[in-house]
Amino acid sequence: MKGLQKRFSTSFNTANNEQGAVLVLTAIILASVIALSGYLWNRVGGFVYTQGREILSEKVESITEGGLDKAIWELNQNGLYAGETGTSFGDGTFDIAISNINGSTKLITATGYIPNSVTPITTKTIQIEALSSGNVISFPYGLQAGEDGIEVGIGASIDGSVYSNGNVTVGAGSDIASNVWVAGGVGPTINPSFEENGNASLGSGLLFDGNNDYVRIPHDSSLSMSGDFTLSAWINIDSNTSSYDNLIGKFDGTSQWNYFLDFNSSRQFTMGWDDTQYCVSSSSFNLDEWTHVTVVFDDAANRAHFYINGQYDSSCRVNYSPTPNTGDVYIGAFYENSSFSEFVDGSIDDVRIWNIARSQEDIESDWLGEITGSESGLVGYWKFNEGTGQDLFDETSNGNDGYRGQSSSSENSDPVWIDEVTTEGYMYSFGDHYTRRDMAMAFDAGQTGFVNEISVRLKKVGNPSNLRLRLVANNVNNPGGSSYALAERILQSSWVT
């Protein structure tokens, strides 16, 4: 790497013929020297692209940015580079123009064409200003962080593309409003791959009427808790039907409750195992909005911890340990003294029961996406993706299958299926999960955590004319801090079933 340092310390001659000025661009840094023979490396492979475009637009942008790389390398040789035209690269060509704005600033203009400038199908132009101050030339919105890449200053804003062969580190309150091309990492970072005409199937769920609907999971010892446990679910509540509405609970029909997760009239989540041993979340949730809730009971500490939409909310003390029972697990209703009450009016999906106290890191890593069912400590996992019939299959190896209502026969107590929702068109793939195009990145908290996988959950009830899909990521190193808006899209009615 010492050779690379020397390469980027080559003198650069400005309009004032200042000696010893160094061209260091915080938005474009080469990780390898481009040979004078015209070799330009493929900019697309391994780069992070965080805003959707049509395929042709992506190609011409990569051609243009390849031209900028060539210009940077040439200027770092001796500062005498004046530009070039008609250079072939990939599926097109690029032109480079260099001009002096003043004695300390040069303007680099790169224009890419597909297939060429004579008969272009599409073009792309990017301009960059190189500022000279003493022995350093840089962009006004950041400083080159040695050989490691780009460091965007605190409170700085970049209203355009950022590209680097190193890493990108973002300061507190800074913002990148457009594209990020980087061979290293971005803090936070996203690693999508482009997929043309992809489809994202987002699954079905169950809608409870608030009168008599529930789900029953027959008793199994794997579902009975005596120590640590974790409960979680997606919910979309239409209204409160009573002082408490039960989401998940293991009841034997008497006053013996093994555990429960419900919400009160203030829409705060509560958990416990009797009228005296329970805990209440600090935050409440909104009606008519999909919300993910997780509660963790740490037996050794006698504390319950609430997480809402993957983020830590609060904790409080719950004395004693849960007492196992032989009752069934009920979802959407409370069962005591051989009668049902506290019915949920709304939708429930993706219910999980664990016999471990899951960590904050574990919860943040998989609350958005589906899991395999083979995870350690997972004793019950119901996706509610069957879409038809009475049976609700457990995705774990424990075989804790359940029913809509009381049994495998159709009954008035059966919650109804929510239709599956599918998005179509250009998608970005994050592992096995997909999200819509038109992505952006916004950095608020100044942390350097990394987002390795993103998935999208979209449910609808009724037949709205359109839906707005907004993908938000929260920095895992700053729980409860600023959110990162990653995508927003109006979904046309033809895309939704």
Coordinates of C-alpha atoms in Angstrom, one line a residue:
M1 CA 0.0 0.0 0.0
K2 CA 3.0 2.3 0.3
G3 CA 3.2 2.5 -3.5
L4 CA -0.4 3.7 -3.5
Q5 CA 0.4 6.4 -1.1
K6 CA 3.2 7.6 -3.2
R7 CA 1.0 7.5 -6.3
F8 CA -1.5 9.9 -4.7
S9 CA 1.2 12.3 -3.5
T10 CA 2.4 13.1 -7.0
S11 CA 2.5 16.9 -7.6
F12 CA -0.4 18.5 -9.3
N13 CA 0.0 21.8 -11.2
T14 CA -2.9 24.3 -10.7
A15 CA -3.6 27.4 -12.8
N16 CA -1.2 29.3 -10.5
N17 CA 1.5 26.7 -11.0
E18 CA 1.6 25.9 -7.3
Q19 CA 3.9 23.1 -6.7
G20 CA 3.2 20.1 -4.4
A21 CA -0.6 20.3 -4.5
V22 CA -2.1 16.9 -4.2
L23 CA -5.3 15.8 -5.8
V24 CA -7.3 14.0 -3.2
L25 CA -11.0 13.6 -4.0
T26 CA -13.3 12.5 -1.2
A27 CA -15.9 11.2 -3.6
I28 CA -13.6 9.2 -6.0
I29 CA -10.6 7.3 -4.7
L30 CA -8.8 4.6 -6.8
A31 CA -7.8 1.4 -5.1
S32 CA -5.6 0.3 -8.0
V33 CA -3.8 2.3 -10.7
I34 CA -5.3 2.3 -14.2
A35 CA -2.6 1.5 -16.7
L36 CA -1.9 4.1 -19.4
S37 CA -2.7 1.4 -22.0
G38 CA -6.4 2.3 -21.4
Y39 CA -7.4 -0.5 -19.0
L40 CA -10.4 0.5 -17.0
W41 CA -11.7 -2.0 -14.4
N42 CA -15.3 -3.1 -14.3
R43 CA -17.0 -0.6 -12.0
V44 CA -20.2 -2.6 -11.6
G45 CA -19.0 -5.8 -9.9
G46 CA -18.8 -5.6 -6.2
F47 CA -20.1 -2.0 -6.0
V48 CA -23.0 -0.9 -3.8
Y49 CA -25.8 0.8 -5.8
T50 CA -28.5 2.3 -3.6
Q51 CA -31.0 3.9 -6.0
G52 CA -33.0 2.1 -8.6
R53 CA -32.7 3.0 -12.2
E54 CA -33.5 1.4 -15.5
I55 CA -30.8 -1.0 -16.7
L56 CA -29.7 1.3 -19.6
S57 CA -29.4 4.2 -17.2
E58 CA -27.2 2.1 -14.9
K59 CA -24.9 1.2 -17.8
V60 CA -24.4 4.8 -19.0
E61 CA -23.8 5.9 -15.4
S62 CA -21.1 3.3 -14.9
I63 CA -19.5 4.4 -18.1
T64 CA -19.5 8.0 -17.0
E65 CA -18.0 7.2 -13.6
G66 CA -15.4 5.0 -15.3
G67 CA -14.4 8.1 -17.2
L68 CA -14.1 10.1 -14.0
D69 CA -11.8 7.4 -12.6
K70 CA -9.6 7.7 -15.6
A71 CA -9.5 11.5 -15.2
I72 CA -8.5 11.3 -11.6
W73 CA -5.7 8.9 -12.3
E74 CA -4.4 11.0 -15.2
L75 CA -4.4 14.2 -13.1
N76 CA -2.5 12.5 -10.3
Q77 CA 0.3 11.6 -12.8
N78 CA 1.5 15.2 -13.4
G79 CA -1.5 17.6 -13.4
L80 CA -1.2 18.2 -17.1
Y81 CA -4.2 16.1 -18.2
A82 CA -6.6 18.1 -20.4
G83 CA -9.2 15.5 -21.1
E84 CA -10.1 13.1 -24.0
T85 CA -13.0 12.2 -26.3
G86 CA -14.5 9.0 -27.7
T87 CA -12.9 6.6 -25.3
S88 CA -14.5 3.1 -25.6
F89 CA -15.6 1.6 -22.3
G90 CA -18.1 -1.3 -21.8
D91 CA -21.2 -0.8 -24.1
G92 CA -20.4 2.8 -24.9
T93 CA -17.9 5.7 -24.8
F94 CA -17.0 8.7 -22.6
D95 CA -15.7 12.2 -23.0
I96 CA -13.7 14.1 -20.4
A97 CA -13.3 17.8 -20.2
I98 CA -11.0 19.6 -17.7
S99 CA -11.3 23.4 -17.0
N100 CA -9.9 25.8 -14.4
I101 CA -12.6 27.6 -12.3
N102 CA -10.0 29.7 -10.4
G103 CA -6.5 29.3 -9.2
S104 CA -7.3 26.7 -6.7
T105 CA -10.2 24.8 -8.4
K106 CA -10.5 22.6 -11.4
L107 CA -13.8 21.3 -12.9
I108 CA -13.9 17.8 -14.2
T109 CA -16.8 17.0 -16.6
A110 CA -17.4 13.4 -17.7
T111 CA -20.1 12.5 -20.2
G112 CA -21.0 8.9 -21.0
Y113 CA -22.8 7.7 -24.1
I114 CA -24.5 4.5 -25.2
P115 CA -23.4 3.6 -27.8
N116 CA -21.5 6.8 -28.8
S117 CA -21.7 10.5 -29.0
V118 CA -22.6 10.5 -32.7
T119 CA -25.8 8.4 -32.3
P120 CA -26.5 8.3 -28.6
I121 CA -29.4 6.3 -27.2
T122 CA -28.8 7.7 -23.7
T123 CA -26.2 10.0 -22.1
K124 CA -25.1 10.9 -18.6
T125 CA -23.0 13.8 -17.4
I126 CA -21.3 14.2 -14.0
Q127 CA -19.2 17.2 -12.9
I128 CA -16.8 17.3 -10.0
E129 CA -14.9 20.2 -8.5
A130 CA -11.4 19.6 -7.2
L131 CA -10.4 22.2 -4.6
S132 CA -6.7 23.0 -3.8
S133 CA -5.8 24.2 -0.3
G134 CA -2.1 24.1 0.5
N135 CA -1.0 20.6 -0.2
V136 CA -4.5 19.0 -0.3
I137 CA -7.2 19.1 -2.9
S138 CA -10.6 17.8 -1.8
F139 CA -14.3 18.2 -2.2
P140 CA -16.0 20.7 0.2
Y141 CA -18.3 18.0 1.7
G142 CA -15.7 15.6 3.0
L143 CA -12.1 14.6 3.6
Q144 CA -10.2 11.7 2.3
A145 CA -9.5 9.3 5.2
G146 CA -6.0 8.1 4.2
E147 CA -6.1 4.9 2.2
D148 CA -9.3 3.7 3.7
G149 CA -11.8 5.7 1.6
I150 CA -14.1 8.7 2.2
E151 CA -15.1 10.3 5.4
V152 CA -18.2 12.6 5.1
G153 CA -18.0 15.5 7.6
I154 CA -20.4 16.1 10.5
G155 CA -23.5 17.9 9.3
A156 CA -22.4 17.7 5.6
S157 CA -24.8 17.0 2.8
I158 CA -24.0 15.4 -0.6
D159 CA -26.8 16.1 -3.1
G160 CA -25.4 13.7 -5.7
S161 CA -23.4 10.5 -6.2
V162 CA -20.6 9.2 -4.0
Y163 CA -18.1 6.7 -5.3
S164 CA -15.0 5.2 -3.9
N165 CA -12.8 2.1 -4.0
G166 CA -12.3 2.4 -0.3
N167 CA -14.9 2.7 2.5
V168 CA -17.4 5.5 3.2
T169 CA -17.7 6.7 6.8
V170 CA -20.5 9.1 7.5
G171 CA -20.4 11.8 10.2
A172 CA -23.3 12.7 12.6
G173 CA -26.1 14.6 10.9
S174 CA -24.7 14.0 7.4
D175 CA -26.8 13.0 4.4
I176 CA -26.3 11.3 1.1
A177 CA -29.3 12.1 -1.1
S178 CA -28.5 10.1 -4.2
N179 CA -26.2 7.1 -5.2
V180 CA -23.4 5.4 -3.4
W181 CA -20.9 3.4 -5.5
V182 CA -18.3 1.7 -3.3
A183 CA -16.0 -1.3 -3.4
G184 CA -15.5 -1.2 0.3
G185 CA -18.2 -0.6 3.0
V186 CA -20.6 2.2 3.9
G187 CA -21.4 2.9 7.5
P188 CA -24.2 1.8 7.6
T189 CA -23.9 -0.3 4.4
I190 CA -26.3 -2.1 2.1
N191 CA -25.3 -4.8 -0.4
P192 CA -28.0 -5.3 -3.0
S193 CA -27.8 -7.0 -6.3
F194 CA -30.0 -5.9 -9.2
E195 CA -32.7 -8.3 -10.5
E196 CA -34.8 -7.5 -13.5
N197 CA -38.6 -8.1 -13.3
G198 CA -38.4 -9.7 -9.9
N199 CA -41.5 -10.7 -7.8
A200 CA -41.8 -10.5 -4.0
S201 CA -44.3 -12.7 -2.4
L202 CA -45.0 -11.3 1.1
G203 CA -47.3 -13.9 2.5
S204 CA -50.8 -14.0 4.0
G205 CA -52.1 -13.6 7.6
L206 CA -55.2 -13.9 9.8
L207 CA -57.9 -11.3 10.5
F208 CA -59.7 -11.5 13.8
D209 CA -63.2 -10.0 14.2
G210 CA -63.0 -8.9 17.8
N211 CA -66.1 -10.9 18.8
N212 CA -65.2 -14.6 19.0
D213 CA -62.2 -15.4 16.7
Y214 CA -59.1 -17.1 18.0
V215 CA -56.4 -19.6 17.1
R216 CA -55.7 -22.7 19.2
I217 CA -52.4 -24.5 19.4
P218 CA -52.8 -27.8 21.3
H219 CA -50.6 -28.2 24.4
D220 CA -47.1 -29.6 24.1
S221 CA -44.4 -29.6 26.7
S222 CA -42.1 -27.7 24.3
L223 CA -44.5 -24.7 24.6
S224 CA -44.6 -24.7 28.4
M225 CA -42.2 -22.3 30.1
S226 CA -40.5 -22.4 33.5
G227 CA -37.7 -20.0 32.9
D228 CA -36.4 -17.8 30.0
F229 CA -38.7 -17.3 27.0
T230 CA -39.4 -14.9 24.1
L231 CA -42.7 -14.2 22.3
S232 CA -43.1 -12.1 19.1
A233 CA -45.8 -11.3 16.5
W234 CA -46.8 -8.9 13.8
I235 CA -50.1 -7.1 14.5
N236 CA -52.4 -4.6 12.8
I237 CA -55.1 -3.6 15.3
D238 CA -58.4 -2.0 14.1
S239 CA -59.7 -1.1 17.6
N240 CA -59.6 -2.0 21.3
T241 CA -62.4 -4.4 22.3
S242 CA -61.7 -4.4 26.1
S243 CA -59.4 -3.3 28.8
Y244 CA -56.9 -6.0 27.6
D245 CA -56.8 -7.8 24.3
N246 CA -54.8 -11.0 24.2
L247 CA -52.2 -11.6 21.5
I248 CA -50.5 -14.8 22.7
G249 CA -51.1 -16.9 25.9
K250 CA -50.9 -20.3 27.3
F251 CA -54.0 -20.9 29.5
D252 CA -55.5 -24.1 31.0
G253 CA -59.0 -22.7 31.4
T254 CA -58.6 -21.9 35.1
S255 CA -56.7 -19.0 36.7
Q256 CA -53.4 -20.8 36.0
W257 CA -51.6 -18.9 33.2
N258 CA -48.2 -20.0 32.0
Y259 CA -47.5 -16.7 30.1
F260 CA -49.3 -14.1 28.1
L261 CA -48.6 -11.2 25.8
D262 CA -51.5 -8.7 25.3
F263 CA -52.1 -4.9 25.1
N264 CA -54.2 -2.6 27.3
S265 CA -56.7 0.2 26.5
S266 CA -53.8 2.6 26.0
R267 CA -52.3 0.2 23.5
Q268 CA -49.3 -0.5 25.6
F269 CA -48.0 -4.1 25.5
T270 CA -48.2 -6.2 28.7
M271 CA -46.8 -9.6 29.6
G272 CA -46.8 -11.8 32.7
W273 CA -48.6 -14.8 34.2
D274 CA -51.2 -13.5 36.6
D275 CA -52.9 -10.3 37.8
T276 CA -50.0 -9.3 40.0
Q277 CA -47.0 -10.5 38.1
Y278 CA -46.9 -8.6 34.9
C279 CA -45.0 -5.9 33.0
V280 CA -46.1 -3.0 30.8
S281 CA -44.2 -1.4 27.9
S282 CA -43.4 2.3 28.0
S283 CA -44.5 2.9 24.4
S284 CA -47.8 2.4 22.7
F285 CA -48.6 1.4 19.1
N286 CA -50.8 3.0 16.5
L287 CA -54.1 1.5 15.2
D288 CA -54.4 0.5 11.6
E289 CA -50.7 0.1 11.2
W290 CA -48.5 -3.0 11.1
T291 CA -46.4 -3.2 14.2
H292 CA -43.9 -5.9 15.3
V293 CA -43.7 -6.7 19.0
T294 CA -41.2 -8.9 20.9
V295 CA -41.1 -9.5 24.7
V296 CA -38.2 -11.3 26.3
F297 CA -38.3 -12.7 29.8
D298 CA -34.9 -13.1 31.5
D299 CA -35.5 -15.5 34.4
A300 CA -32.2 -14.9 36.2
A301 CA -32.8 -11.1 36.3
N302 CA -36.6 -11.4 36.8
R303 CA -37.0 -8.8 34.1
A304 CA -39.2 -8.5 30.9
H305 CA -37.8 -6.5 28.0
F306 CA -40.0 -5.1 25.2
Y307 CA -39.0 -4.4 21.6
I308 CA -41.2 -2.6 19.2
N309 CA -40.4 -2.8 15.5
G310 CA -37.1 -4.3 16.3
Q311 CA -36.0 -1.5 18.6
Y312 CA -35.6 -1.7 22.4
D313 CA -38.5 0.0 24.2
S314 CA -38.3 -0.7 27.9
S315 CA -38.0 -3.3 30.7
C316 CA -39.4 -3.9 34.2
R317 CA -39.3 -6.4 36.9
V318 CA -41.5 -9.5 37.1
N319 CA -41.2 -11.4 40.3
Y320 CA -41.0 -15.2 40.4
S321 CA -40.7 -17.6 37.4
P322 CA -43.5 -18.8 35.1
T323 CA -45.3 -21.9 36.2
P324 CA -45.7 -24.6 33.5
N325 CA -49.2 -25.9 32.7
T326 CA -50.9 -28.3 30.3
G327 CA -53.2 -25.7 28.7
D328 CA -53.3 -24.8 25.1
V329 CA -51.7 -21.8 23.5
Y330 CA -54.3 -19.3 22.3
I331 CA -53.7 -16.5 19.8
G332 CA -56.2 -13.6 19.6
A333 CA -58.2 -14.3 22.7
F334 CA -58.0 -14.9 26.5
Y335 CA -59.2 -18.2 28.0
E336 CA -60.1 -18.5 31.7
N337 CA -62.8 -20.3 33.7
S338 CA -63.7 -22.2 30.6
S339 CA -64.7 -19.1 28.7
F340 CA -63.2 -16.8 26.1
S341 CA -62.8 -13.0 26.3
E342 CA -60.4 -10.2 25.4
F343 CA -60.8 -10.8 21.6
V344 CA -58.4 -9.1 19.2
D345 CA -60.0 -6.9 16.5
G346 CA -57.4 -6.8 13.8
S347 CA -54.7 -8.9 12.1
I348 CA -52.0 -11.1 13.5
D349 CA -49.1 -12.7 11.6
D350 CA -45.8 -14.5 12.0
V351 CA -46.1 -15.7 15.6
R352 CA -42.9 -17.1 17.2
I353 CA -42.3 -18.7 20.7
W354 CA -38.8 -19.3 22.0
N355 CA -37.6 -21.1 25.2
I356 CA -34.6 -18.7 25.4
A357 CA -34.2 -15.0 26.3
R358 CA -33.2 -13.7 22.9
S359 CA -30.6 -10.9 22.7
Q360 CA -31.2 -7.4 21.3
E361 CA -28.8 -8.3 18.5
D362 CA -30.7 -11.4 17.6
I363 CA -34.0 -9.5 17.6
E364 CA -32.7 -6.7 15.4
S365 CA -31.3 -9.2 12.9
D366 CA -34.5 -11.0 12.0
W367 CA -37.6 -9.2 13.1
L368 CA -38.3 -8.0 9.6
G369 CA -37.7 -11.2 7.6
E370 CA -38.9 -14.8 7.8
I371 CA -36.6 -17.3 9.5
T372 CA -36.0 -21.0 8.7
G373 CA -37.6 -22.6 11.7
S374 CA -34.5 -24.5 12.7
E375 CA -33.0 -21.7 14.9
S376 CA -31.8 -22.7 18.3
G377 CA -34.4 -22.2 21.0
L378 CA -37.3 -21.7 18.6
V379 CA -40.1 -24.1 19.8
G380 CA -43.1 -22.7 17.8
Y381 CA -43.2 -20.7 14.6
W382 CA -46.5 -20.0 12.7
K383 CA -46.1 -18.0 9.5
F384 CA -49.9 -18.1 8.7
N385 CA -49.0 -18.4 5.0
E386 CA -51.3 -21.3 4.2
G387 CA -53.9 -18.9 2.9
T388 CA -56.7 -21.5 3.0
G389 CA -58.0 -24.3 5.2
Q390 CA -58.1 -24.8 9.0
D391 CA -54.6 -26.0 9.7
L392 CA -51.8 -23.7 10.8
F393 CA -48.5 -25.5 10.4
D394 CA -45.6 -25.1 12.8
E395 CA -42.3 -24.4 10.9
T396 CA -40.2 -26.0 13.6
S397 CA -39.5 -29.7 14.0
N398 CA -41.7 -29.8 17.1
G399 CA -44.9 -30.3 15.1
N400 CA -46.9 -27.8 17.1
D401 CA -49.6 -27.4 14.5
G402 CA -52.7 -25.4 15.3
Y403 CA -56.1 -24.5 14.0
R404 CA -58.2 -21.5 13.0
G405 CA -60.7 -21.6 15.8
Q406 CA -61.1 -24.6 18.1
S407 CA -60.6 -27.5 15.7
S408 CA -60.0 -28.7 12.1
S409 CA -63.7 -28.1 11.4
S410 CA -65.0 -24.7 10.1
E411 CA -66.5 -22.7 13.0
N412 CA -67.7 -19.2 13.8
S413 CA -64.6 -18.7 15.9
D414 CA -62.3 -19.0 12.8
P415 CA -60.3 -15.8 11.9
V416 CA -60.3 -15.2 8.1
W417 CA -57.4 -15.3 5.8
I418 CA -55.8 -12.0 4.5
D419 CA -55.0 -12.3 0.8
E420 CA -51.4 -12.7 -0.2
V421 CA -49.8 -9.5 -1.5
T422 CA -47.2 -9.5 -4.3
T423 CA -45.2 -6.7 -5.7
E424 CA -43.9 -6.8 -9.3
G425 CA -41.4 -4.9 -11.5
Y426 CA -37.7 -4.1 -10.9
M427 CA -36.6 -5.3 -7.5
Y428 CA -33.4 -5.1 -5.5
S429 CA -32.4 -8.4 -3.9
F430 CA -31.0 -8.7 -0.4
G431 CA -30.3 -12.4 0.0
D432 CA -33.6 -14.1 -0.3
H433 CA -35.6 -10.9 0.4
Y434 CA -36.7 -8.2 -1.9
T435 CA -37.6 -4.5 -1.8
R436 CA -38.9 -2.1 -4.4
R437 CA -36.7 0.2 -6.5
D438 CA -36.2 4.0 -6.0
M439 CA -33.9 3.6 -3.0
A440 CA -32.0 6.3 -1.1
M441 CA -29.8 6.5 1.9
A442 CA -30.0 9.0 4.8
F443 CA -27.5 9.1 7.6
D444 CA -28.6 10.7 10.9
A445 CA -27.0 9.2 13.9
G446 CA -23.3 9.1 12.7
Q447 CA -22.9 5.5 13.7
T448 CA -20.9 2.9 11.8
G449 CA -23.1 -0.2 12.2
F450 CA -23.9 -2.4 9.2
V451 CA -27.2 -3.5 7.7
N452 CA -26.5 -6.9 6.1
E453 CA -30.0 -7.9 5.1
I454 CA -33.2 -6.1 4.5
S455 CA -36.7 -7.5 3.8
V456 CA -40.1 -6.0 3.2
R457 CA -43.4 -6.8 4.9
L458 CA -46.5 -5.5 3.3
K459 CA -50.1 -6.5 4.2
K460 CA -53.4 -5.0 3.1
V461 CA -57.1 -5.4 4.1
G462 CA -59.8 -4.3 1.7
N463 CA -59.0 -2.9 -1.8
P464 CA -57.2 0.5 -1.6
S465 CA -56.5 2.2 -4.9
N466 CA -52.8 2.4 -4.1
L467 CA -50.4 1.8 -1.3
R468 CA -47.2 3.6 -0.2
L469 CA -44.4 1.2 0.7
R470 CA -41.7 2.8 2.8
L471 CA -38.6 0.8 4.0
V472 CA -36.9 2.2 7.1
A473 CA -33.7 0.9 8.8
N474 CA -32.7 1.8 12.3
N475 CA -29.1 2.0 13.3
V476 CA -28.4 -1.1 15.5
N477 CA -25.7 0.9 17.4
N478 CA -28.1 3.6 18.4
P479 CA -31.3 2.0 19.6
G480 CA -34.2 4.4 19.7
G481 CA -32.2 6.9 17.6
S482 CA -32.8 8.2 14.2
S483 CA -34.3 6.0 11.5
Y484 CA -32.8 5.5 8.0
A485 CA -35.3 5.8 5.3
L486 CA -34.2 3.4 2.6
A487 CA -37.2 3.2 0.2
E488 CA -40.6 4.6 -0.5
R489 CA -42.8 3.7 -3.4
I490 CA -46.4 4.2 -4.4
L491 CA -47.6 0.7 -5.5
Q492 CA -50.2 0.8 -8.3
S493 CA -53.4 -1.1 -7.7
S494 CA -52.4 -3.5 -10.5
W495 CA -49.4 -4.5 -8.5
V496 CA -51.4 -5.6 -5.5
T497 CA -53.8 -8.6 -5.2

